[in-house]
């Protein structure tokens, strides 16, 4: 690896920050202590910042005061769930943990800030510490507060066990899915379990509906375009001898193309309507739009690739075989300005693959200097070739 620029003191500082945040995870829009730690670190580095209170994020400003800035983004929030790692710095907050590595993301961007502050770049750098990636789309909150004003391109990253430390995945185009939620309220007519002819059974209709919805992806969507329809929650009925009057289904839809998304949403509506007609029931569909897909722009993906190559060499630069069906609110930034979202390999040596959001999730802290060096290299690359950071390919 080539990140010799990250000396031991920077690594030690990042590790201390990451472990402190890991011990004290905070949920979406409650990141008060996390913000305080970030501000203390920025104060120590002499980097000015804006902060508008709990849940608003911290926006640091480094380097040139005029001209377009490059933004580096770290998400701050943890997840509900009980940690099972047995780490000496495991969560001390019952029912909350950094199961998605956002503690490491904050530490890496602060590490990059330290490297950049030691040798200030000619290009401005915006450090975006964003709340609530997991729930609520904190990206929209910080964008509304003006975090992107004067920013020409944005870069972000996520740790993953899909790769080892020393591997960085960089890709152009769509890398995560659009996510949407749906809810279907089934209203029949309740009755006695022995007299079905006097009732309209919401449970039976729900059974047909579950089966019908499974044919959307398998029979209606072109199989070369990835998509998912998952029904994650079903609720109906009150007693074995009572015909249920109502039922509720809730699910998640993932897609990577707008046309496929439209087809799936319309399909859910059509099937619900048709089953209502078929069984004399009333079915209401509610769609709750989720995060849009993350779509990296070409010029910024190439810049990120050059930066990654400097840190992990050709061997460490990984391509994307297919988009992830997960979702990420970094998409909101990329709806407004160019940028690139990459993945850092963080699977500990000899450890089995552990998915993000698992209570057993942990990272190899060797990823911290890789991440800091990558973010620094992105800024140096943008400084070297400003056109590449601003021109849309
Ligand atoms: Ni995450």
CSV table of N, CA, C and O in Angstrom, one decimal, residues 62-112:
chain,number,residue,atom,x,y,z
A,62,UNK,N,-12.3,24.4,4.9
A,62,UNK,CA,-10.9,24.4,5.0
A,62,UNK,C,-10.4,24.9,3.6
A,62,UNK,O,-11.0,24.7,2.6
A,63,UNK,N,-9.2,25.6,3.7
A,63,UNK,CA,-8.6,26.0,2.4
A,63,UNK,C,-9.1,27.3,1.9
A,63,UNK,O,-9.7,28.1,2.6
A,64,UNK,N,-9.0,27.5,0.6
A,64,UNK,CA,-9.3,28.7,-0.1
A,64,UNK,C,-10.7,29.2,0.1
A,64,UNK,O,-11.7,28.4,0.1
A,65,UNK,N,-10.9,30.5,0.5
A,65,UNK,CA,-12.2,31.0,0.8
A,65,UNK,C,-13.0,31.3,-0.5
A,65,UNK,O,-14.2,31.6,-0.4
A,66,UNK,N,-12.4,31.4,-1.6
A,66,UNK,CA,-13.1,31.7,-2.9
A,66,UNK,C,-12.9,30.6,-3.9
A,66,UNK,O,-12.0,29.8,-3.7
A,67,UNK,N,-13.7,30.6,-4.9
A,67,UNK,CA,-13.6,29.5,-5.9
A,67,UNK,C,-14.4,28.3,-5.4
A,67,UNK,O,-14.7,28.2,-4.2
A,68,UNK,N,-14.6,27.3,-6.3
A,68,UNK,CA,-15.5,26.2,-5.9
A,68,UNK,C,-14.7,25.3,-4.9
A,68,UNK,O,-13.5,25.1,-5.0
A,69,UNK,N,-15.5,24.7,-4.0
A,69,UNK,CA,-14.9,23.7,-3.1
A,69,UNK,C,-15.2,22.3,-3.4
A,69,UNK,O,-16.2,22.0,-4.1
A,70,UNK,N,-14.4,21.4,-2.9
A,70,UNK,CA,-14.7,20.0,-3.0
A,70,UNK,C,-15.2,19.5,-1.6
A,70,UNK,O,-14.7,19.9,-0.6
A,71,UNK,N,-16.3,18.8,-1.7
A,71,UNK,CA,-16.9,18.3,-0.4
A,71,UNK,C,-16.5,16.9,-0.1
A,71,UNK,O,-16.5,16.0,-1.0
A,72,UNK,N,-16.2,16.6,1.2
A,72,UNK,CA,-16.0,15.3,1.7
A,72,UNK,C,-17.1,15.0,2.7
A,72,UNK,O,-17.3,15.8,3.6
A,73,UNK,N,-17.8,13.9,2.5
A,73,UNK,CA,-19.0,13.7,3.4
A,73,UNK,C,-18.8,12.4,4.3
A,73,UNK,O,-18.4,11.4,3.8
A,74,UNK,N,-19.1,12.6,5.6
A,74,UNK,CA,-19.2,11.4,6.5
A,74,UNK,C,-20.6,11.4,7.1
A,74,UNK,O,-21.0,12.5,7.6
A,75,UNK,N,-21.2,10.3,7.2
A,75,UNK,CA,-22.5,10.2,8.0
A,75,UNK,C,-22.1,9.9,9.5
A,75,UNK,O,-21.1,9.3,9.8
A,76,UNK,N,-23.0,10.3,10.4
A,76,UNK,CA,-22.7,10.2,11.8
A,76,UNK,C,-23.5,9.3,12.6
A,76,UNK,O,-23.2,9.0,13.8
A,77,UNK,N,-24.6,8.8,12.1
A,77,UNK,CA,-25.6,8.1,13.0
A,77,UNK,C,-25.4,6.6,13.2
A,77,UNK,O,-24.8,6.0,12.3
A,78,UNK,N,-25.9,6.1,14.3
A,78,UNK,CA,-25.8,4.7,14.6
A,78,UNK,C,-27.2,4.1,14.4
A,78,UNK,O,-28.1,4.8,13.9
A,79,UNK,N,-27.4,2.8,14.8
A,79,UNK,CA,-28.6,2.1,14.5
A,79,UNK,C,-29.2,1.5,15.8
A,79,UNK,O,-28.4,1.3,16.7
A,80,UNK,N,-30.5,1.3,15.8
A,80,UNK,CA,-31.1,0.6,16.9
A,80,UNK,C,-30.6,-0.9,16.9
A,80,UNK,O,-30.4,-1.4,15.8
A,81,UNK,N,-30.3,-1.5,18.0
A,81,UNK,CA,-29.8,-2.9,18.0
A,81,UNK,C,-28.8,-3.1,19.1
A,81,UNK,O,-28.1,-2.1,19.5
A,82,UNK,N,-28.7,-4.3,19.6
A,82,UNK,CA,-27.8,-4.6,20.7
A,82,UNK,C,-26.5,-5.2,20.2
A,82,UNK,O,-26.5,-6.2,19.5
A,83,UNK,N,-25.4,-4.5,20.4
A,83,UNK,CA,-24.1,-5.0,19.9
A,83,UNK,C,-23.7,-6.3,20.5
A,83,UNK,O,-23.9,-6.6,21.7
A,84,UNK,N,-23.1,-7.2,19.7
A,84,UNK,CA,-22.7,-8.5,20.2
A,84,UNK,C,-21.2,-8.8,19.9
A,84,UNK,O,-20.8,-9.9,19.9
A,85,UNK,N,-20.4,-7.7,19.7
A,85,UNK,CA,-19.0,-7.9,19.3
A,85,UNK,C,-18.1,-8.3,20.4
A,85,UNK,O,-17.0,-8.8,20.1
A,86,UNK,N,-18.4,-8.0,21.6
A,86,UNK,CA,-17.4,-8.2,22.8
A,86,UNK,C,-16.2,-7.3,22.6
A,86,UNK,O,-15.2,-7.5,23.3
A,87,UNK,N,-16.2,-6.3,21.8
A,87,UNK,CA,-15.0,-5.4,21.7
A,87,UNK,C,-14.8,-4.6,23.0
A,87,UNK,O,-15.8,-4.4,23.7
A,88,UNK,N,-13.6,-4.3,23.3
A,88,UNK,CA,-13.3,-3.5,24.6
A,88,UNK,C,-14.0,-2.2,24.5
A,88,UNK,O,-14.3,-1.6,25.5
A,89,UNK,N,-14.3,-1.7,23.3
A,89,UNK,CA,-14.9,-0.4,23.1
A,89,UNK,C,-16.3,-0.6,22.6
A,89,UNK,O,-16.8,0.3,21.9
A,90,UNK,N,-17.0,-1.7,22.9
A,90,UNK,CA,-18.3,-1.9,22.4
A,90,UNK,C,-19.3,-0.9,23.0
A,90,UNK,O,-19.0,-0.2,24.0
A,91,UNK,N,-20.4,-0.8,22.3
A,91,UNK,CA,-21.4,0.3,22.7
A,91,UNK,C,-21.8,0.2,24.2
A,91,UNK,O,-22.1,-0.9,24.7
A,92,UNK,N,-21.8,1.4,24.8
A,92,UNK,CA,-22.2,1.4,26.2
A,92,UNK,C,-23.7,1.9,26.3
A,92,UNK,O,-24.2,2.1,27.4
A,93,UNK,N,-24.3,2.1,25.2
A,93,UNK,CA,-25.7,2.5,25.2
A,93,UNK,C,-26.6,1.3,24.8
A,93,UNK,O,-26.5,0.8,23.7
A,94,UNK,N,-27.4,0.9,25.8
A,94,UNK,CA,-28.2,-0.3,25.5
A,94,UNK,C,-29.1,-0.1,24.3
A,94,UNK,O,-29.7,1.0,24.1
A,95,UNK,N,-29.2,-1.1,23.4
A,95,UNK,CA,-30.1,-1.0,22.2
A,95,UNK,C,-29.6,0.0,21.1
A,95,UNK,O,-30.4,0.3,20.3
A,96,UNK,N,-28.4,0.4,21.1
A,96,UNK,CA,-27.9,1.2,20.0
A,96,UNK,C,-26.5,0.8,19.7
A,96,UNK,O,-25.7,0.5,20.6
A,97,UNK,N,-26.1,0.8,18.4
A,97,UNK,CA,-24.8,0.5,18.1
A,97,UNK,C,-24.4,1.0,16.7
A,97,UNK,O,-25.2,1.3,15.9
A,98,UNK,N,-23.1,1.2,16.5
A,98,UNK,CA,-22.5,1.6,15.2
A,98,UNK,C,-22.4,0.3,14.4
A,98,UNK,O,-21.3,-0.2,14.3
A,99,UNK,N,-23.5,-0.1,13.9
A,99,UNK,CA,-23.5,-1.4,13.1
A,99,UNK,C,-23.3,-1.1,11.6
A,99,UNK,O,-23.3,-2.0,10.8
A,100,UNK,N,-23.1,0.1,11.2
A,100,UNK,CA,-22.9,0.5,9.8
A,100,UNK,C,-21.6,1.2,9.5
A,100,UNK,O,-21.4,1.7,8.4
A,101,UNK,N,-20.8,1.3,10.6
A,101,UNK,CA,-19.4,1.8,10.3
A,101,UNK,C,-19.4,3.3,10.2
A,101,UNK,O,-18.3,3.9,9.8
A,102,UNK,N,-20.4,4.1,10.5
A,102,UNK,CA,-20.4,5.5,10.4
A,102,UNK,C,-19.4,6.1,11.4
A,102,UNK,O,-18.9,7.2,11.1
A,103,UNK,N,-19.1,5.4,12.5
A,103,UNK,CA,-18.0,5.9,13.4
A,103,UNK,C,-16.7,6.0,12.6
A,103,UNK,O,-15.9,6.9,12.8
A,104,UNK,N,-16.4,5.0,11.8
A,104,UNK,CA,-15.2,5.0,11.0
A,104,UNK,C,-15.2,6.1,9.9
A,104,UNK,O,-14.2,6.7,9.7
A,105,UNK,N,-16.4,6.3,9.3
A,105,UNK,CA,-16.5,7.4,8.3
A,105,UNK,C,-16.1,8.7,8.9
A,105,UNK,O,-15.4,9.5,8.3
A,106,UNK,N,-16.6,9.0,10.1
A,106,UNK,CA,-16.3,10.3,10.7
A,106,UNK,C,-14.8,10.4,11.0
A,106,UNK,O,-14.2,11.4,10.7
A,107,UNK,N,-14.2,9.3,11.5
A,107,UNK,CA,-12.8,9.3,11.9
A,107,UNK,C,-12.0,9.5,10.6
A,107,UNK,O,-11.0,10.3,10.6
A,108,UNK,N,-12.3,8.9,9.5
A,108,UNK,CA,-11.6,9.0,8.3
A,108,UNK,C,-11.6,10.4,7.7
A,108,UNK,O,-10.6,10.9,7.2
A,109,UNK,N,-12.8,11.0,7.7
A,109,UNK,CA,-12.9,12.4,7.2
A,109,UNK,C,-12.1,13.4,8.1
A,109,UNK,O,-11.4,14.3,7.6
A,110,UNK,N,-12.2,13.1,9.4
A,110,UNK,CA,-11.3,14.0,10.3
A,110,UNK,C,-9.9,13.7,10.1
A,110,UNK,O,-9.0,14.6,10.2
A,111,UNK,N,-9.5,12.5,9.8
A,111,UNK,CA,-8.1,12.2,9.5
A,111,UNK,C,-7.6,12.9,8.2
A,111,UNK,O,-6.5,13.5,8.2
A,112,UNK,N,-8.5,12.9,7.2
A,112,UNK,CA,-8.2,13.6,6.0
A,112,UNK,C,-8.1,15.1,6.3
A,112,UNK,O,-7.2,15.8,5.7
